[in-house]
Coordinates of C-alpha atoms and ligand atoms in Angstrom, one line a residue:
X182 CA 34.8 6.4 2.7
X183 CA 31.5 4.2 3.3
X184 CA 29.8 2.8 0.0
X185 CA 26.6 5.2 -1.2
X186 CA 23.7 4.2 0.6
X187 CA 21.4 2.1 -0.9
X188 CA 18.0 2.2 0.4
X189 CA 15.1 -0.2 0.4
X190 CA 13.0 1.9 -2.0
X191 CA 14.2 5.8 -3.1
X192 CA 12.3 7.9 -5.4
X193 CA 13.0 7.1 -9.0
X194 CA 12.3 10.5 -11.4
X195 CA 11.4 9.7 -15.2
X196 CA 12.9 13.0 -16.0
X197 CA 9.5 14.4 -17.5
X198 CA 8.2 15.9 -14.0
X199 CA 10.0 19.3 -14.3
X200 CA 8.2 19.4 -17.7
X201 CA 4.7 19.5 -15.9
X202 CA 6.1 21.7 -13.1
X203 CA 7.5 23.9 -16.0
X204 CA 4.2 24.1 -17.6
X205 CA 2.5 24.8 -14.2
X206 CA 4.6 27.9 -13.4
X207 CA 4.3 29.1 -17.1
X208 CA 0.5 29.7 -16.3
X209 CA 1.3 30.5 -13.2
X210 CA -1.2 27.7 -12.1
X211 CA 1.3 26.8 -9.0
X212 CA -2.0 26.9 -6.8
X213 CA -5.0 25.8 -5.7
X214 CA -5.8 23.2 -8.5
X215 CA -5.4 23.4 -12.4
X216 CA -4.0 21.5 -15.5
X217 CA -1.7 19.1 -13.5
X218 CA -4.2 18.2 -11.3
X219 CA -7.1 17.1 -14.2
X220 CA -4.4 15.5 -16.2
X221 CA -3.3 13.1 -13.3
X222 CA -7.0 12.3 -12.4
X223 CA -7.8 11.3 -15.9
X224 CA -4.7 9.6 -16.5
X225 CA -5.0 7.6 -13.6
X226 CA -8.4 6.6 -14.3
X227 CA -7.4 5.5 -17.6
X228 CA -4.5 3.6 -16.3
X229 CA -6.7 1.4 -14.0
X230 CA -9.1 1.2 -16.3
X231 CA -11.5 3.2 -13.9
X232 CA -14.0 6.0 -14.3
X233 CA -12.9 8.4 -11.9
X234 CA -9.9 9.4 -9.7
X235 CA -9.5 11.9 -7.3
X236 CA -5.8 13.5 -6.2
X237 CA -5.3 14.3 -2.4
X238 CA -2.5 14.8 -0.2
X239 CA -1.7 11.4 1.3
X240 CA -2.8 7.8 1.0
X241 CA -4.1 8.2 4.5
X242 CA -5.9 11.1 3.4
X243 CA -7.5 9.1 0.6
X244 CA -8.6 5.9 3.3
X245 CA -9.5 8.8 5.5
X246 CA -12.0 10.2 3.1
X247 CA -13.3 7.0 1.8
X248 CA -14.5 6.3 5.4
X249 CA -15.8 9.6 5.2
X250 CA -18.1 8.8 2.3
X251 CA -19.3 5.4 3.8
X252 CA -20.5 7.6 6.7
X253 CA -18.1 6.2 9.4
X254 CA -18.9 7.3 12.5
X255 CA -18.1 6.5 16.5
X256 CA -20.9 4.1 17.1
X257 CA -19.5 2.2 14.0
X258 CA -16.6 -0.9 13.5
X259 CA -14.2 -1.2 10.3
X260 CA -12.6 -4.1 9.8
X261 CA -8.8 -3.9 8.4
X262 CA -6.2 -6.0 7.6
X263 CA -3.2 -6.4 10.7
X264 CA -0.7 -7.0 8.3
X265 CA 0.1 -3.2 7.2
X266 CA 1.9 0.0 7.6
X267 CA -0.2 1.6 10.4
X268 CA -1.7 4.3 7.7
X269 CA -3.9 1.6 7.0
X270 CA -5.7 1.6 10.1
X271 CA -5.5 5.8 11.7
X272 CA -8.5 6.8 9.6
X273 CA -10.4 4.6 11.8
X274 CA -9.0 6.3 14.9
X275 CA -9.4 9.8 13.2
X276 CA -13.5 8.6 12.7
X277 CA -13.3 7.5 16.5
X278 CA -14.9 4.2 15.1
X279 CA -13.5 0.9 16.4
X280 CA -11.2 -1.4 14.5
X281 CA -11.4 -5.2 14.2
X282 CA -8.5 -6.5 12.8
X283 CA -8.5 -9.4 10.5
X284 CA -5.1 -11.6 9.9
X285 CA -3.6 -12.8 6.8
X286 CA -3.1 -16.3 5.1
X287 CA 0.2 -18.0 4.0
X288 CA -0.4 -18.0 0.1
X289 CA -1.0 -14.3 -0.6
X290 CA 0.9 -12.5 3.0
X291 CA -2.8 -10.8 2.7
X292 CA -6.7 -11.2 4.5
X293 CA -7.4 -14.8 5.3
X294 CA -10.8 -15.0 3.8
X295 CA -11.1 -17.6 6.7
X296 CA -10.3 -15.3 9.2
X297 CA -13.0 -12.6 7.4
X298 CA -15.7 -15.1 7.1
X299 CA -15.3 -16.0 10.6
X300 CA -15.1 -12.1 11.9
X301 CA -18.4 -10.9 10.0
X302 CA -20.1 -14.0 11.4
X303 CA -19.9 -13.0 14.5
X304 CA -20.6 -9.4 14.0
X305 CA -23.8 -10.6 12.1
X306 CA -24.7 -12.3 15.0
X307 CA -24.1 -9.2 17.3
X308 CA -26.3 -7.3 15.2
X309 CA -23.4 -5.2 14.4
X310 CA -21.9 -5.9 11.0
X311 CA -18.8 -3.3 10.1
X312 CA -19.6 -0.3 7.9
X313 CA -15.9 -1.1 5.8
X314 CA -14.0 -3.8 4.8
X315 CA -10.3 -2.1 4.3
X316 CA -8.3 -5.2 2.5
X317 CA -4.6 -4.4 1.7
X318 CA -2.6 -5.7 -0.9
X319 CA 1.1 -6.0 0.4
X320 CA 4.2 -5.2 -0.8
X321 CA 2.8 -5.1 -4.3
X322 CA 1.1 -8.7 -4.1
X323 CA -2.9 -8.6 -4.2
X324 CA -4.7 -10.1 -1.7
X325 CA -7.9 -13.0 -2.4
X326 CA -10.3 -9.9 -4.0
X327 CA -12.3 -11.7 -5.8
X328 CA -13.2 -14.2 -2.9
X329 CA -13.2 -11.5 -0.4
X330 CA -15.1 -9.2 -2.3
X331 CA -18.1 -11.9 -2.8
X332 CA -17.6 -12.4 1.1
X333 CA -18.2 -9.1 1.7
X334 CA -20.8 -8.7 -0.9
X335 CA -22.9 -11.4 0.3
X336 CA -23.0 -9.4 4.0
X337 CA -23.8 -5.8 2.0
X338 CA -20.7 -4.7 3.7
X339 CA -18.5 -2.6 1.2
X340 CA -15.0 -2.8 0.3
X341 CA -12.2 -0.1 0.5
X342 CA -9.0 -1.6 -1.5
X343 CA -5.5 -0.2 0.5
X344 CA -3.6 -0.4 -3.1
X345 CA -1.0 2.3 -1.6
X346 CA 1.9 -1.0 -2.5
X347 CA 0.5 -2.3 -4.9
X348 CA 0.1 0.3 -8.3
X349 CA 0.4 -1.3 -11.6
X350 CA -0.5 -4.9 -10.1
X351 CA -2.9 -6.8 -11.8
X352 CA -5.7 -9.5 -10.3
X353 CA -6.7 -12.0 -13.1
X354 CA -5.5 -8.8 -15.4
X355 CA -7.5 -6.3 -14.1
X356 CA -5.9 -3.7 -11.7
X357 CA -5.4 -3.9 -7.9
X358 CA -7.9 -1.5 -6.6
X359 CA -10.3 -2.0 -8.8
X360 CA -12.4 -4.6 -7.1
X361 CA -13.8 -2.5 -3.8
X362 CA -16.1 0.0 -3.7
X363 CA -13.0 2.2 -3.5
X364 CA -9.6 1.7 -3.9
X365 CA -7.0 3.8 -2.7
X366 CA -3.0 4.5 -3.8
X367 CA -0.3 6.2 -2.3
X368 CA 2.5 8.6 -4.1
X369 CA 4.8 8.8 -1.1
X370 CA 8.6 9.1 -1.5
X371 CA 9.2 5.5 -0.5
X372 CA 5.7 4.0 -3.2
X373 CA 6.9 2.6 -6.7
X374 CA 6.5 6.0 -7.8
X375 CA 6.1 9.3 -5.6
X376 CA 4.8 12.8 -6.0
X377 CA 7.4 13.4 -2.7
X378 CA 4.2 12.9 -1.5
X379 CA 0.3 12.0 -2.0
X380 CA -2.8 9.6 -2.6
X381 CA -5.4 9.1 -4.9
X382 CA -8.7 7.6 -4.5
X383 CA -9.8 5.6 -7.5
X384 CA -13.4 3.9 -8.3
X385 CA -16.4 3.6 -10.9
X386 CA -18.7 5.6 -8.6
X387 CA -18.2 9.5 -9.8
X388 CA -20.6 11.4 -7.7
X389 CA -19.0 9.6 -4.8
X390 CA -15.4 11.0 -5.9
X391 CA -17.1 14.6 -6.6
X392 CA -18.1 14.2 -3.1
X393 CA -14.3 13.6 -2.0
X394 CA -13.3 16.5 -3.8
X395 CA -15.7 18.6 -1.7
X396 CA -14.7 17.3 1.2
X397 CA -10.8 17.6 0.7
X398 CA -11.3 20.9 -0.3
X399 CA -12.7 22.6 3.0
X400 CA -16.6 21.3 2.5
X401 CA -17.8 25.1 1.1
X402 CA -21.3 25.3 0.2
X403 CA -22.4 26.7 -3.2
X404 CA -22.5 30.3 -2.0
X405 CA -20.3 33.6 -2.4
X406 CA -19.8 33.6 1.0
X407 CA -18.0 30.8 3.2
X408 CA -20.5 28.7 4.3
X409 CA -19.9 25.3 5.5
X410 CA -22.4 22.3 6.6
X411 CA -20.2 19.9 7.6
X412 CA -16.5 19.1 8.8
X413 CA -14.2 19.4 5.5
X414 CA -10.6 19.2 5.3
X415 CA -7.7 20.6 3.4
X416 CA -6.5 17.2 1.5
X417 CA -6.1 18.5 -2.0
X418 CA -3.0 17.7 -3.8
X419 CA -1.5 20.3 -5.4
X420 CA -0.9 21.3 -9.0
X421 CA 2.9 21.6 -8.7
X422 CA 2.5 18.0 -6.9
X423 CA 0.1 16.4 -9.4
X424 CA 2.9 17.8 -12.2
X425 CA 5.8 15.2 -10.9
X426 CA 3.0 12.2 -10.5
X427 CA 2.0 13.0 -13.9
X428 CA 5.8 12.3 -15.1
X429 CA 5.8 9.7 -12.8
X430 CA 2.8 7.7 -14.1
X431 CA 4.5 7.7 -17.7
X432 CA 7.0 5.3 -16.7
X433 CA 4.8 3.2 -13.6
X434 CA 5.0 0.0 -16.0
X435 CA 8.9 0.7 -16.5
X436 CA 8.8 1.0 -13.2
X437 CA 7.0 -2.2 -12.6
X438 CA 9.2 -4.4 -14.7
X439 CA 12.7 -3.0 -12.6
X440 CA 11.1 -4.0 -9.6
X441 CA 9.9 -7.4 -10.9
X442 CA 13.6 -7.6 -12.6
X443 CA 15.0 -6.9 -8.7
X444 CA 13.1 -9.6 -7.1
X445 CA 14.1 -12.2 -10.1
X446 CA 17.8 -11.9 -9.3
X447 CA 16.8 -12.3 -5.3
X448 CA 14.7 -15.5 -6.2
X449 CA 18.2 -16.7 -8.2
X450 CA 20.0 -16.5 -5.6
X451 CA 17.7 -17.6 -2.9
X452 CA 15.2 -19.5 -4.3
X453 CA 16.1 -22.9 -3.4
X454 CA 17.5 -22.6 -0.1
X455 CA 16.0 -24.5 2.7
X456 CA 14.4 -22.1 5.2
X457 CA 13.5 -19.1 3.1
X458 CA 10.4 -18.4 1.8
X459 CA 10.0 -15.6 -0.6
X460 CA 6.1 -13.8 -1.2
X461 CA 4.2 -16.0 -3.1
X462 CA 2.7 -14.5 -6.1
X463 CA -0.6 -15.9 -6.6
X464 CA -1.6 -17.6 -10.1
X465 CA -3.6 -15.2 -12.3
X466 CA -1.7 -12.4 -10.2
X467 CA 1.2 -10.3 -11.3
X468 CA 3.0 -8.1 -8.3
X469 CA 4.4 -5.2 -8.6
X470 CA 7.2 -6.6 -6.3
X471 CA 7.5 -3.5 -5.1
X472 CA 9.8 -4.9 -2.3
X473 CA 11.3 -8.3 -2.2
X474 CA 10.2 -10.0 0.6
X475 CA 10.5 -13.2 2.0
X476 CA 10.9 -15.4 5.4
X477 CA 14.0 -16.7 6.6
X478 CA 13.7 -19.5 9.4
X479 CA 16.6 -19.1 11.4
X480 CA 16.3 -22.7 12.6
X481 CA 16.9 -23.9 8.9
X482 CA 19.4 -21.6 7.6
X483 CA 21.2 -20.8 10.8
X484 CA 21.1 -17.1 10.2
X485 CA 18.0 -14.8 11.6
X486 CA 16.7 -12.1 9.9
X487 CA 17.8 -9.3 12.4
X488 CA 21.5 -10.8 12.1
X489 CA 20.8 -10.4 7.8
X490 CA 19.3 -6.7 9.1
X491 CA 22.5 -5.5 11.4
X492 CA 25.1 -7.0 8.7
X493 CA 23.8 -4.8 5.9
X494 CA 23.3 -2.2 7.7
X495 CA 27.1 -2.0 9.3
X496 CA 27.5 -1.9 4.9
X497 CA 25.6 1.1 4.8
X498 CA 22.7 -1.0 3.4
X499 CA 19.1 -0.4 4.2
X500 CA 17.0 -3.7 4.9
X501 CA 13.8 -3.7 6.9
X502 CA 12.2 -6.7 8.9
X503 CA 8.3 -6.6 7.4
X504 CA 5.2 -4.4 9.0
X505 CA 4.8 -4.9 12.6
X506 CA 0.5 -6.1 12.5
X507 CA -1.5 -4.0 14.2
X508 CA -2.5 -6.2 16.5
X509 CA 0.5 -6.3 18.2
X510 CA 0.6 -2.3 18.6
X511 CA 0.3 -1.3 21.7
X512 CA -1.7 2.0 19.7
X513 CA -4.2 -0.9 19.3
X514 CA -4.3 -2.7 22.3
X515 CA -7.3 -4.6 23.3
X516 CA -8.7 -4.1 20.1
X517 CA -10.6 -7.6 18.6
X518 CA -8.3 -9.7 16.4
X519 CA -9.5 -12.5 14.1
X520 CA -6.5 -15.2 13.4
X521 CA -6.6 -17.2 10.4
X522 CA -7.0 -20.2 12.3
X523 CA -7.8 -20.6 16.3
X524 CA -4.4 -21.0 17.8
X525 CA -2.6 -20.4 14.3
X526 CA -1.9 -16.6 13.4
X527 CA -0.4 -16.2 10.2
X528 CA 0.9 -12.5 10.5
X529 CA 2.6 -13.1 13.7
X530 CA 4.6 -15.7 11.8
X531 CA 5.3 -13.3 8.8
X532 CA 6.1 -10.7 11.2
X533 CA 8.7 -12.7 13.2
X534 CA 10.6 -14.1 10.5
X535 CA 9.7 -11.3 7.5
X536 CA 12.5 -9.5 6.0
X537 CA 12.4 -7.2 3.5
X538 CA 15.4 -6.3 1.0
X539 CA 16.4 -3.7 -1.0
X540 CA 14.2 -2.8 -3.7
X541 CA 14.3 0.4 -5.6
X542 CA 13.9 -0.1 -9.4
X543 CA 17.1 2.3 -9.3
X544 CA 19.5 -0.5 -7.4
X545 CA 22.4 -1.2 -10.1
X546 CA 22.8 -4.6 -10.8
X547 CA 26.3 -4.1 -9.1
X548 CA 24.8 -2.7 -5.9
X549 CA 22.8 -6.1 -5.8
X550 CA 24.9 -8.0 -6.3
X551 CA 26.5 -6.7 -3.4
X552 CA 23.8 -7.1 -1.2
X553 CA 23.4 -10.7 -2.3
X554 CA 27.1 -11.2 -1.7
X555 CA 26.8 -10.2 2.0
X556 CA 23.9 -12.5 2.8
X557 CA 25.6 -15.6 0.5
X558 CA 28.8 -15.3 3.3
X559 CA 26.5 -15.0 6.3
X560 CA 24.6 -18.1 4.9
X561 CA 27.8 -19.9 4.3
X562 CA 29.0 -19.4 7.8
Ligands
LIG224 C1 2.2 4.1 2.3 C2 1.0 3.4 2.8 C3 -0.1 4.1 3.1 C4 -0.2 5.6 3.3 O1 0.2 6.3 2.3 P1 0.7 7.8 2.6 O2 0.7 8.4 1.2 O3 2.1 7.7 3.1 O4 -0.2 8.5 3.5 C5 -1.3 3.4 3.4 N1 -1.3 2.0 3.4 C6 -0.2 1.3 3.1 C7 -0.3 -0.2 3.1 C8 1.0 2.0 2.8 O5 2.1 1.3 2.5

């Protein structure tokens, strides 16, 4: 018989969700909104140290409506990192506004504030600066905020935070998502901790999050009867949902820590071999680590990543090369792209040479071990 699977990232229960669900079906509150629903909101707020949050049913929902509330319409351009899972970018599609993609630099995997400073230059020039800045924080690590907040700041353009990775990370100890005008997380089955699925938006500005709500919820006017002004949409999480992210969010810094205690047995192992490269965790940052990720230079160790990929998987062991940029989808083709450097694009690198490793803060020390056996003989070959 094969070995159990083990997966990159799988969900992780606390063992407290059924007691929210419980409490939801013993009110019978199983739909539309209710206790659930408010108590994840709040706590979620209080978490990140934020004075609102708002629950909806994706991440990409959540980016979705926060270009929604800038007003982001055909005749406009968001910038977004390439670097990301392609979530990151659809709302802009969904708006029929047009993306300009921004690369990443070497010491964060995240937006080269080179690259930005460079892009809204030229748009400044065109007379056309973006109405969005979406910067995401990968894998768990946060990008430059501060830097590329002031960049964006001194332009007036505002900033939506893609925090869907990075929960429970902290940016010179203050929580990724925090910094933008928005931030936004994601609850998927596959995020440091899941709700099966769903997002959140999070920020200071409440009338702009009772605004969200509205929108999520169909965009009804204050009237008995259905009348409606503008397009809505049904994004609402629900209360039997918000109920599992509530059990969920009691053990996010647990949660944090197994991940963190993952990628430290990783770095062991692989830390001083010639050729790989893990993420680099900024000073004054502390990552989530949601996955382990790092770059292997095939030239160096003599193994490729897609050789490290196939080997695993023939063990029943689930390893991914890192997020295909957006620039190099066809979905995006011919769409403007910003490298860090003229003639040096950092995320094409990353991409190439990116691998990322099993992760889940529910991998047994055993089952690691494992996987760091496997890629120890192929190293040794
Ligand atoms: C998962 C993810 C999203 C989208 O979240 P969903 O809840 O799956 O819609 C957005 N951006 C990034 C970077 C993600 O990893």
């Amino acid at each position: 018989m094969q070995n159990k699977r083990i997966f990159l990232s799988s969900p992780h229960m606390s063992g407290n969700e059924q007691k929210y669900i419980q409490e939801a079906f013993d009110l019978n509150w199983i739909a539309p909104l209710g206790n659930n629903v408010n108590g994840l909101e709040r706590e979620l707020a209080a978490y990140n140290s934020v004075k609102d949050a708002a629950v909806v049913a994706s991440g990409t929902a959540a980016i979705h409506l926060t270009l929604r509330l800038l007003d982001v319409g055909t005749d406009d351009t968001v910038f977004c990192s390439s670097l990301t899972f392609v979530a990151s970018a659809n709302p802009i599609l969904y708006q029929g506004a047009t993306p300009v993609l921004i690369d990443s630099e070497m010491d964060t995997w995240n937006m080269s504030p080179k690259a930005l400073e460079r892009a809204l230059g030229d748009a400044k020039e065109s007379g056309k600066l973006p109405k969005a800045v979406i910067i995401v924080h990968l894998y768990g690590q946060s990008a430059r905020i501060d830097e590329l907040v002031e960049i964006c700041d001194s332009y007036g353009v505002p900033v939506i935070e893609d925090a869907a990775e990075s929960l429970g990370s902290t940016y010179k100890g203050r929580k990724s998502g925090t910094f933008g005008t928005y931030g936004i997380l994601s609850f998927n089955g596959n995020k440091i901790i899941t709700t099966s699925g769903g997002g959140a938006i999070i920020s200071n500005d409440e009338e702009a999050l009772k605004k969200s709500r509205f929108l999520a919820t169909q965009a009804r006017d204050q009237a008995v009867h259905y009348q409606h002004s503008e397009i809505g949409y049904n994004y609402r999480m629900s209360n039997i949902v918000a109920g599992i992210g509530r059990g969920q969010l009691e053990v996010l810094d647990e949660r944090v820590e197994q991940r963190r205690a993952v990628f430290a047995r990783y770095y062991e192992a692989f830390g001083n071999v010639a050729g790989i490269k893990f993420q680099p965790e900024l000073e004054e940052t502390m990552s989530n680590r949601w996955l382990t990720a790092l770059t292997i230079d095939p030239e160096v160790t003599g193994v490729s990543r897609h050789e490290i990929i196939e080997r695993l998987n023939e063990e029943n062991i689930e390893a991914r090369p890192v997020w295909k940029p957006m620039h190099l989808q066809p979905l995006f083709e011919g769409v403007a792209y910003y490298p860090h450097e003229k003639g040096n694009s950092v995320s094409d690198y990353v991409f190439e040479y990116g691998l990322c490793l099993p992760s889940g803060s529910n991998i047994s020390v055993e089952e690691q071990e494992r996987v760091i056996g496997l890629i120890e003989e192929l190293l040794a070959k």
